[in-house]
Amino acid sequence: GIFIMGENIPQEFHFLFNALYNFYFLIKIYPELAADTLAGFSDLLRYQLYGINDKTIALSTEMDFLKKYADLAKLRKKSSLNVQWDMPSSLNGQQIPPLILLPFIENAFKYVAHEDGWIHIKTDITTDNLHFYIANNVIEKGDLKNGMEEGGIGLSNVRRRLELLYPRDYQLNIQETKEAFKVDLTLPLNANLNTKVEVSHT
């Protein structure tokens, strides 16, 4: 599998640190809700620890993981945050690399506007391709760019993993405006993945 380090932390562990931060917030403010939410966290942690070892995983499983993560991340945001999912009504066993979409979800929640925030996530499936689109309104423009490129997960690591898995066989378009940050990603569903390369950056 592919193992990428960013900010001296493996990319796949960013989820764990973010989730633990969510629980820290909940325990202090909403202890009863924290107890209820913790019960479902085991499913996310199990997927994080064991699913990453698989070369590919069912897209339906990945999307279920992303929704559960989003529900957890939303708990420490203001109630006015509107998260909209637009997913295919049915999936037929399509496979993708595990956690390939998670960094985009994490960054959307991290940099969404504090007041009246919104996040729109859309997935389309064609015969040969997965089309993943995510957009969110943003906080101050300078903070967004610096955080996305230099701190946290970093889009450079995401691009590196995509290039290793799908050499010249994917499309990633990122658009930043004053109002929103948008990611448009297309992945081939029937590609021969380059899963033998292992990369470590410290």
C-alpha positions as a Python dict, from the first residue, in 0.01 Angstrom:
ca = {
    (1, 'G'): (0, 0, 0),
    (2, 'I'): (95, 365, -13),
    (3, 'F'): (213, 530, 306),
    (4, 'I'): (264, 905, 303),
    (5, 'M'): (388, 1121, 585),
    (6, 'G'): (286, 1482, 625),
    (7, 'E'): (396, 1712, 903),
    (8, 'N'): (569, 1404, 1054),
    (9, 'I'): (229, 1236, 1095),
    (10, 'P'): (107, 956, 865),
    (11, 'Q'): (-179, 1084, 655),
    (12, 'E'): (-406, 797, 758),
    (13, 'F'): (-381, 902, 1125),
    (14, 'H'): (-509, 1256, 1071),
    (15, 'F'): (-860, 1114, 1099),
    (16, 'L'): (-787, 969, 1442),
    (17, 'F'): (-643, 1293, 1580),
    (18, 'N'): (-933, 1495, 1441),
    (19, 'A'): (-1189, 1251, 1583),
    (20, 'L'): (-1028, 1259, 1928),
    (21, 'Y'): (-1039, 1637, 1919),
    (22, 'N'): (-1411, 1617, 1842),
    (23, 'F'): (-1465, 1399, 2147),
    (24, 'Y'): (-1263, 1635, 2365),
    (25, 'F'): (-1498, 1913, 2263),
    (26, 'L'): (-1811, 1704, 2317),
    (27, 'I'): (-1712, 1572, 2659),
    (28, 'K'): (-1663, 1925, 2789),
    (29, 'I'): (-1980, 2074, 2639),
    (30, 'Y'): (-2222, 1786, 2574),
    (31, 'P'): (-2118, 1486, 2787),
    (32, 'E'): (-2435, 1284, 2721),
    (33, 'L'): (-2403, 1331, 2346),
    (34, 'A'): (-2035, 1237, 2369),
    (35, 'A'): (-2127, 908, 2535),
    (36, 'D'): (-2380, 822, 2264),
    (37, 'T'): (-2146, 921, 1983),
    (38, 'L'): (-1854, 724, 2125),
    (39, 'A'): (-2052, 403, 2078),
    (40, 'G'): (-2045, 447, 1701),
    (41, 'F'): (-1684, 563, 1692),
    (42, 'S'): (-1560, 204, 1717),
    (43, 'D'): (-1687, 137, 1364),
    (44, 'L'): (-1489, 431, 1229),
    (45, 'L'): (-1177, 333, 1418),
    (46, 'R'): (-1202, -28, 1300),
    (47, 'Y'): (-1226, 87, 940),
    (48, 'Q'): (-938, 330, 992),
    (49, 'L'): (-710, 66, 1141),
    (50, 'Y'): (-793, -236, 928),
    (51, 'G'): (-946, -102, 606),
    (52, 'I'): (-629, 89, 521),
    (53, 'N'): (-451, -244, 474),
    (54, 'D'): (-671, -333, 178),
    (55, 'K'): (-561, -227, -169),
    (56, 'T'): (-917, -136, -257),
    (57, 'I'): (-1248, -127, -74),
    (58, 'A'): (-1611, -110, -179),
    (59, 'L'): (-1716, 243, -266),
    (60, 'S'): (-2035, 191, -65),
    (61, 'T'): (-1825, 111, 245),
    (62, 'E'): (-1605, 414, 188),
    (63, 'M'): (-1906, 644, 148),
    (64, 'D'): (-2064, 506, 467),
    (65, 'F'): (-1738, 581, 650),
    (66, 'L'): (-1729, 935, 512),
    (67, 'K'): (-2087, 1002, 621),
    (68, 'K'): (-2015, 879, 973),
    (69, 'Y'): (-1702, 1092, 987),
    (70, 'A'): (-1897, 1395, 866),
    (71, 'D'): (-2164, 1340, 1133),
    (72, 'L'): (-1891, 1337, 1395),
    (73, 'A'): (-1714, 1643, 1258),
    (74, 'K'): (-2041, 1835, 1237),
    (75, 'L'): (-2100, 1801, 1611),
    (76, 'R'): (-1841, 2064, 1698),
    (77, 'K'): (-1969, 2309, 1436),
    (78, 'K'): (-2253, 2554, 1476),
    (79, 'S'): (-2600, 2413, 1422),
    (80, 'S'): (-2642, 2645, 1123),
    (81, 'L'): (-2389, 2436, 925),
    (82, 'N'): (-2570, 2276, 633),
    (83, 'V'): (-2414, 1953, 498),
    (84, 'Q'): (-2575, 1827, 178),
    (85, 'W'): (-2501, 1481, 35),
    (86, 'D'): (-2593, 1386, -321),
    (87, 'M'): (-2516, 1018, -376),
    (88, 'P'): (-2619, 753, -631),
    (89, 'S'): (-2928, 562, -523),
    (90, 'S'): (-2741, 232, -556),
    (91, 'L'): (-2383, 116, -587),
    (92, 'N'): (-2278, -208, -753),
    (93, 'G'): (-1957, -310, -583),
    (94, 'Q'): (-1731, -48, -737),
    (95, 'Q'): (-1388, -43, -570),
    (96, 'I'): (-1161, 249, -478),
    (97, 'P'): (-848, 283, -262),
    (98, 'P'): (-943, 328, 104),
    (99, 'L'): (-947, 681, 247),
    (100, 'I'): (-867, 840, -88),
    (101, 'L'): (-1153, 1089, -46),
    (102, 'L'): (-1124, 1156, 327),
    (103, 'P'): (-871, 1445, 310),
    (104, 'F'): (-1117, 1652, 106),
    (105, 'I'): (-1392, 1592, 362),
    (106, 'E'): (-1157, 1679, 650),
    (107, 'N'): (-1043, 2003, 489),
    (108, 'A'): (-1398, 2110, 405),
    (109, 'F'): (-1498, 2080, 771),
    (110, 'K'): (-1179, 2246, 889),
    (111, 'Y'): (-1210, 2553, 667),
    (112, 'V'): (-1586, 2595, 624),
    (113, 'A'): (-1722, 2938, 716),
    (114, 'H'): (-1797, 2981, 1086),
    (115, 'E'): (-2131, 3153, 1026),
    (116, 'D'): (-2398, 2999, 802),
    (117, 'G'): (-2151, 2743, 672),
    (118, 'W'): (-2239, 2495, 403),
    (119, 'I'): (-2073, 2189, 255),
    (120, 'H'): (-2200, 2017, -58),
    (121, 'I'): (-2076, 1667, -143),
    (122, 'K'): (-2176, 1495, -464),
    (123, 'T'): (-2076, 1161, -615),
    (124, 'D'): (-2162, 1042, -965),
    (125, 'I'): (-2086, 702, -1112),
    (126, 'T'): (-2049, 629, -1482),
    (127, 'T'): (-1945, 306, -1648),
    (128, 'D'): (-1576, 381, -1616),
    (129, 'N'): (-1538, 673, -1375),
    (130, 'L'): (-1609, 803, -1027),
    (131, 'H'): (-1682, 1175, -1017),
    (132, 'F'): (-1644, 1327, -669),
    (133, 'Y'): (-1731, 1690, -606),
    (134, 'I'): (-1709, 1880, -277),
    (135, 'A'): (-1749, 2250, -212),
    (136, 'N'): (-1773, 2466, 97),
    (137, 'N'): (-1802, 2833, 173),
    (138, 'V'): (-1489, 2964, 333),
    (139, 'I'): (-1342, 3162, 616),
    (140, 'E'): (-1094, 3436, 534),
    (141, 'K'): (-919, 3368, 208),
    (142, 'G'): (-563, 3392, 342),
    (143, 'D'): (-628, 3148, 624),
    (144, 'L'): (-782, 2899, 383),
    (145, 'K'): (-492, 2894, 140),
    (146, 'N'): (-222, 2872, 404),
    (147, 'G'): (-398, 2596, 593),
    (148, 'M'): (-475, 2385, 289),
    (149, 'E'): (-129, 2404, 138),
    (150, 'E'): (103, 2420, 437),
    (151, 'G'): (-67, 2291, 751),
    (152, 'G'): (-295, 2003, 840),
    (153, 'I'): (-329, 1738, 576),
    (154, 'G'): (-206, 1946, 282),
    (155, 'L'): (-323, 1908, -75),
    (156, 'S'): (30, 1832, -191),
    (157, 'N'): (15, 1493, -12),
    (158, 'V'): (-324, 1420, -165),
    (159, 'R'): (-195, 1498, -512),
    (160, 'R'): (110, 1281, -450),
    (161, 'R'): (-98, 982, -350),
    (162, 'L'): (-329, 1025, -650),
    (163, 'E'): (-32, 1046, -883),
    (164, 'L'): (119, 730, -736),
    (165, 'L'): (-208, 537, -757),
    (166, 'Y'): (-329, 673, -1091),
    (167, 'P'): (-26, 795, -1287),
    (168, 'R'): (-164, 1053, -1534),
    (169, 'D'): (-498, 873, -1519),
    (170, 'Y'): (-705, 1101, -1296),
    (171, 'Q'): (-834, 1458, -1305),
    (172, 'L'): (-823, 1690, -1004),
    (173, 'N'): (-949, 2044, -1045),
    (174, 'I'): (-942, 2284, -749),
    (175, 'Q'): (-1104, 2624, -762),
    (176, 'E'): (-1079, 2891, -494),
    (177, 'T'): (-1301, 3197, -502),
    (178, 'K'): (-1391, 3460, -244),
    (179, 'E'): (-1706, 3266, -161),
    (180, 'A'): (-1613, 2900, -184),
    (181, 'F'): (-1349, 2632, -218),
    (182, 'K'): (-1434, 2361, -472),
    (183, 'V'): (-1277, 2026, -551),
    (184, 'D'): (-1370, 1829, -861),
    (185, 'L'): (-1209, 1483, -882),
    (186, 'T'): (-1251, 1212, -1145),
    (187, 'L'): (-1103, 865, -1089),
    (188, 'P'): (-1112, 569, -1328),
    (189, 'L'): (-1295, 279, -1165),
    (190, 'N'): (-1132, 7, -1374),
    (191, 'A'): (-773, 127, -1354),
    (192, 'N'): (-480, -100, -1272),
    (193, 'L'): (-375, 70, -951),
    (194, 'N'): (-10, 126, -874),
    (195, 'T'): (-30, -16, -519),
    (196, 'K'): (332, -135, -488),
    (197, 'V'): (491, 205, -426),
    (198, 'E'): (553, 304, -66),
    (199, 'V'): (650, 660, 15),
    (200, 'S'): (760, 811, 345),
    (201, 'H'): (824, 1180, 405),
    (202, 'T'): (933, 1323, 738),
}
